[in-house]
Short mmCIF file of C-alpha atoms in Angstrom, two decimals:
data_model
loop_
_atom_site.label_atom_id
_atom_site.label_comp_id
_atom_site.label_asym_id
_atom_site.label_seq_id
_atom_site.Cartn_x
_atom_site.Cartn_y
_atom_site.Cartn_z
CA UNK A 7 172.78 161.50 108.42
CA UNK A 8 174.66 158.31 107.61
CA UNK A 9 178.36 158.18 106.77
CA UNK A 10 177.55 157.06 103.24
CA UNK A 11 175.11 159.94 102.70
CA UNK A 12 177.70 162.44 103.93
CA UNK A 13 180.36 160.85 101.74
CA UNK A 14 178.07 161.02 98.70
CA UNK A 15 177.30 164.69 99.32
CA UNK A 16 180.97 165.51 99.67
CA UNK A 17 181.55 163.87 96.31
CA UNK A 18 178.79 165.95 94.74
CA UNK A 19 180.34 169.14 96.12
CA UNK A 20 183.65 168.26 94.47
CA UNK A 21 181.99 167.52 91.14
CA UNK A 22 182.69 170.10 88.42
CA UNK A 23 179.72 172.35 87.72
CA UNK A 24 178.95 172.43 83.97
CA UNK A 25 180.42 175.54 82.34
CA UNK A 26 177.33 176.01 80.16
CA UNK A 27 175.12 176.00 83.24
CA UNK A 28 177.35 178.56 84.97
CA UNK A 29 177.16 180.82 81.92
CA UNK A 30 173.40 180.44 81.72
CA UNK A 31 173.01 181.40 85.38
CA UNK A 32 175.15 184.53 85.23
CA UNK A 33 173.36 185.65 82.07
CA UNK A 34 169.81 184.95 83.27
CA UNK A 35 169.73 185.26 87.07
CA UNK A 36 170.73 188.69 88.43
CA UNK A 37 171.05 187.36 91.99
CA UNK A 38 173.71 184.93 90.78
CA UNK A 39 175.47 187.44 88.52
CA UNK A 40 176.01 189.81 91.48
CA UNK A 41 177.84 187.22 93.57
CA UNK A 42 181.59 187.29 94.05
CA UNK A 43 183.40 184.47 92.24
CA UNK A 44 184.08 182.51 95.44
CA UNK A 45 180.42 182.82 96.40
CA UNK A 46 179.34 181.51 93.01
CA UNK A 47 181.63 178.51 93.37
CA UNK A 48 180.11 177.69 96.77
CA UNK A 49 176.65 178.15 95.29
CA UNK A 50 177.46 175.71 92.48
CA UNK A 51 178.65 173.11 95.00
CA UNK A 52 175.39 173.41 96.92
CA UNK A 53 173.42 173.27 93.69
CA UNK A 54 175.09 169.96 92.78
CA UNK A 55 173.65 168.49 95.98
CA UNK A 56 170.26 170.15 95.59
CA UNK A 57 169.80 169.03 91.99
CA UNK A 58 170.80 165.47 92.85
CA UNK A 59 168.51 165.14 95.86
CA UNK A 60 165.35 166.96 94.75
CA UNK A 61 162.84 165.56 92.28
CA UNK A 62 161.41 168.04 89.75
CA UNK A 63 158.01 167.34 88.24
CA UNK A 64 156.07 169.32 85.63
CA UNK A 65 152.33 169.74 86.16
CA UNK A 66 149.43 170.55 83.83
CA UNK A 67 151.42 169.39 80.81
CA UNK A 68 154.62 171.31 81.59
CA UNK A 69 157.89 169.64 80.60
CA UNK A 70 160.73 170.32 83.03
CA UNK A 71 163.82 171.84 81.40
CA UNK A 72 167.34 172.44 82.63
CA UNK A 73 166.59 176.17 82.69
CA UNK A 74 163.79 175.57 85.19
CA UNK A 75 165.92 173.37 87.42
CA UNK A 76 168.75 175.90 87.45
CA UNK A 77 166.44 178.84 88.19
CA UNK A 78 164.93 177.11 91.22
CA UNK A 79 168.11 175.50 92.55
CA UNK A 80 170.25 178.64 92.30
CA UNK A 81 167.82 180.89 94.15
CA UNK A 82 166.93 178.29 96.77
CA UNK A 83 170.60 177.60 97.46
CA UNK A 84 171.33 181.32 97.72
CA UNK A 85 169.39 181.28 101.00
CA UNK A 86 171.72 178.71 102.54
CA UNK A 87 174.96 179.96 100.97
CA UNK A 88 176.57 180.79 104.32
CA UNK A 89 174.53 178.80 106.84
CA UNK A 90 174.71 175.17 107.87
CA UNK A 91 171.54 173.37 106.84
CA UNK A 92 170.52 169.96 105.58
CA UNK A 93 169.50 171.23 102.11
CA UNK A 94 165.81 171.75 102.89
CA UNK A 95 165.13 168.26 104.28
CA UNK A 96 161.38 168.87 104.27
CA UNK A 97 161.41 169.26 100.48
CA UNK A 98 161.71 166.08 98.46
CA UNK A 99 159.90 167.17 95.31
CA UNK A 100 159.38 170.44 93.45
CA UNK A 101 156.23 170.68 91.36
CA UNK A 102 156.15 173.37 88.68
CA UNK A 103 152.99 174.56 86.93
CA UNK A 104 153.06 176.60 83.72
CA UNK A 105 151.29 179.48 85.46
CA UNK A 106 149.16 179.96 88.57
CA UNK A 107 147.36 177.04 90.16
CA UNK A 108 144.43 176.54 92.51
CA UNK A 109 144.64 175.42 96.11
CA UNK A 110 142.11 175.05 98.90
CA UNK A 111 142.33 177.11 102.07
CA UNK A 112 140.43 176.52 105.29
CA UNK A 113 139.62 179.23 107.81
CA UNK A 114 137.51 179.25 110.98
CA UNK A 115 134.29 181.28 110.83
CA UNK A 116 133.10 180.76 114.40
CA UNK A 117 131.02 178.28 116.40
CA UNK A 118 133.38 175.49 115.46
CA UNK A 119 132.70 175.95 111.75
CA UNK A 120 135.38 176.06 109.05
CA UNK A 121 135.00 177.55 105.58
CA UNK A 122 136.98 176.02 102.73
CA UNK A 123 137.58 178.14 99.66
CA UNK A 124 139.52 177.81 96.42
CA UNK A 125 142.33 180.33 96.02
CA UNK A 126 144.73 181.11 93.17
CA UNK A 127 148.41 180.75 94.01
CA UNK A 128 151.82 181.09 92.39
CA UNK A 129 153.67 179.16 95.08
CA UNK A 130 153.11 176.92 98.06
CA UNK A 131 155.38 175.24 100.60
CA UNK A 132 154.27 172.11 102.40
CA UNK A 133 155.75 171.22 105.75
CA UNK A 134 156.72 167.77 104.53
CA UNK A 135 157.63 166.75 101.03
CA UNK A 136 156.77 169.37 98.46
CA UNK A 137 157.25 172.91 97.15
CA UNK A 138 154.90 174.04 94.36
CA UNK A 139 155.84 176.88 92.01
CA UNK A 140 154.57 178.71 88.93
CA UNK A 141 157.03 178.95 86.04
CA UNK A 142 155.45 182.17 84.80
CA UNK A 143 156.06 183.70 88.24
CA UNK A 144 159.65 182.45 88.35
CA UNK A 145 160.36 183.98 84.93
CA UNK A 146 158.73 187.24 85.97
CA UNK A 147 160.82 187.41 89.12
CA UNK A 148 164.19 186.78 87.49
CA UNK A 149 163.50 189.44 84.84
CA UNK A 150 164.21 192.18 87.38
CA UNK A 151 164.92 192.84 91.04
CA UNK A 152 161.41 193.95 91.97
CA UNK A 153 161.28 192.67 95.54
CA UNK A 154 159.02 189.79 94.53
CA UNK A 155 160.55 186.34 94.25
CA UNK A 156 158.43 183.21 94.61
CA UNK A 157 161.42 180.84 94.89
CA UNK A 158 163.00 182.82 97.74
CA UNK A 159 159.60 183.12 99.40
CA UNK A 160 158.69 179.44 99.34
CA UNK A 161 162.13 178.18 100.32
CA UNK A 162 162.22 180.69 103.18
CA UNK A 163 159.08 178.86 104.32
CA UNK A 164 161.03 175.60 104.07
CA UNK A 165 163.66 176.99 106.46
CA UNK A 166 160.84 178.14 108.74
CA UNK A 167 159.10 174.75 108.62
CA UNK A 168 162.22 172.66 109.17
CA UNK A 169 161.50 172.40 112.91
CA UNK A 170 157.92 171.29 112.24
CA UNK A 171 156.28 174.67 112.81
CA UNK A 172 155.44 177.50 110.42
CA UNK A 173 155.89 180.38 112.85
CA UNK A 174 158.27 182.87 111.30
CA UNK A 175 161.22 181.43 113.20
CA UNK A 176 163.64 179.84 110.69
CA UNK A 177 166.22 177.32 111.74
CA UNK A 178 169.01 176.79 112.51
CA UNK A 179 169.55 180.07 114.34
CA UNK A 180 172.54 181.00 116.47
CA UNK A 181 171.76 182.14 120.05
CA UNK A 182 172.89 185.72 119.38
CA UNK A 183 170.61 185.86 116.33
CA UNK A 184 167.71 184.48 118.38
CA UNK A 185 168.09 187.42 120.76
CA UNK A 186 168.04 189.89 117.85
CA UNK A 187 165.05 188.11 116.30
CA UNK A 188 162.99 188.36 119.49
CA UNK A 189 163.87 192.01 119.98
CA UNK A 190 163.23 193.13 116.39
CA UNK A 191 160.97 190.84 114.36
CA UNK A 192 158.08 190.25 116.76
CA UNK A 193 157.45 193.98 117.48
CA UNK A 194 157.88 194.83 113.79
CA UNK A 195 155.26 192.26 112.84
CA UNK A 196 152.77 193.70 115.35
CA UNK A 197 153.39 197.20 113.99
CA UNK A 198 152.85 196.01 110.43
CA UNK A 199 149.60 194.24 111.34
CA UNK A 200 148.30 197.40 113.04
CA UNK A 201 149.19 199.50 109.98
CA UNK A 202 147.52 197.02 107.63
CA UNK A 203 144.34 196.93 109.73
CA UNK A 204 144.16 200.73 109.57
CA UNK A 205 144.75 200.73 105.83
CA UNK A 206 147.97 202.71 106.13
CA UNK A 207 150.36 202.71 103.20
CA UNK A 208 153.53 200.77 103.88
CA UNK A 209 156.55 199.68 101.86
CA UNK A 210 156.01 196.14 103.15
CA UNK A 211 153.57 194.06 101.06
CA UNK A 212 150.25 193.73 102.90
CA UNK A 213 150.49 189.95 102.59
CA UNK A 214 153.20 190.07 105.22
CA UNK A 215 150.57 190.95 107.83
CA UNK A 216 148.83 187.59 107.40
CA UNK A 217 151.02 185.80 109.97
CA UNK A 218 154.65 185.82 111.20
CA UNK A 219 155.64 183.14 108.68
CA UNK A 220 154.56 185.35 105.76
CA UNK A 221 156.16 188.40 107.36
CA UNK A 222 159.52 186.60 107.45
CA UNK A 223 159.17 185.23 103.90
CA UNK A 224 158.19 188.63 102.45
CA UNK A 225 161.15 190.29 104.13
CA UNK A 226 163.46 187.59 102.80
CA UNK A 227 162.39 188.53 99.27
CA UNK A 228 163.14 192.19 99.96
CA UNK A 229 166.44 191.39 101.70
CA UNK A 230 167.90 189.72 98.62
CA UNK A 231 166.10 191.62 95.86
CA UNK A 232 166.04 195.20 97.19
CA UNK A 233 168.58 195.28 100.00
CA UNK A 234 169.34 198.99 99.87
CA UNK A 235 165.68 199.97 100.05
CA UNK A 236 165.13 197.56 102.93
CA UNK A 237 168.18 198.93 104.73
CA UNK A 238 166.94 202.49 104.27
CA UNK A 239 163.37 201.80 105.42
CA UNK A 240 163.82 199.01 107.97
CA UNK A 241 167.46 198.96 108.98
CA UNK A 242 167.03 196.79 112.08
CA UNK A 243 165.16 194.11 110.11
CA UNK A 244 167.88 194.18 107.46
CA UNK A 245 170.50 193.71 110.16
CA UNK A 246 168.78 190.74 111.80
CA UNK A 247 168.28 189.02 108.43
CA UNK A 248 171.91 189.73 107.57
CA UNK A 249 172.92 188.10 110.85
CA UNK A 250 170.73 185.06 110.18
CA UNK A 251 171.71 184.49 106.54
CA UNK A 252 175.33 185.60 107.14
CA UNK A 253 175.11 187.69 103.99
CA UNK A 254 175.16 191.38 103.08
CA UNK A 255 173.38 191.78 99.73
CA UNK A 256 173.90 195.57 99.85
CA UNK A 257 177.61 195.06 99.29
CA UNK A 258 176.91 193.12 96.09
CA UNK A 259 174.62 195.82 94.77
CA UNK A 260 177.23 198.49 95.47
CA UNK A 261 180.01 196.41 93.90
CA UNK A 262 178.10 195.81 90.68
CA UNK A 263 176.45 199.21 90.46
CA UNK A 264 173.02 197.57 90.25
CA UNK A 265 169.99 199.45 91.41
CA UNK A 266 167.93 198.74 94.53
#
């Protein structure tokens, strides 16, 4: 990063965050409302950078509003609140559809053949350039802490993809966290896949068995949205995510008396 880019970012971090935006966030976004005041101030500084550097674009006739920008920026920046990152460098633009959208998925079917099919999605993260989201899904997610959050999910993928691979290994990661990740996440993923293949009921969404990248993204949703339940059911996974994100969402839930 150039000196001038760093200097510009530092200026953005010092810029006052609009009071009306801060009020809107604490009233509308539970994940922001539960933060301590010093955490919120750090979040606002990161949001100033995020909102300046990312391009928002409405699709299928949708007009981008400030509410949409704040909803995405606040939850994306929550992921990097306490870790050193380059503000999701793989994401230059954020496309928002009014509701779900269609995408094409390719999968091998044997003998060198590949089947391409159209699938309905509410979010998608590309390795370079773009995150795509559904506004209906975003609004649904911020209405309550259900354990589903498309913004957290897709920007977790951005952290995962920042080294060029979508493998369930987000970066940057401290050496001591790497050791925890290897010990805990890989075996847990294999166990979840085995349970899903046998049709066993599990508290982890079945989608997490698709591949390690989805396993990590699904657990990120649960870590921030339902931290107490995750701690109760999968304590080791909670602990490794807490070590990676340098956050303890359980403490916020206990401090505010919120459920989950």
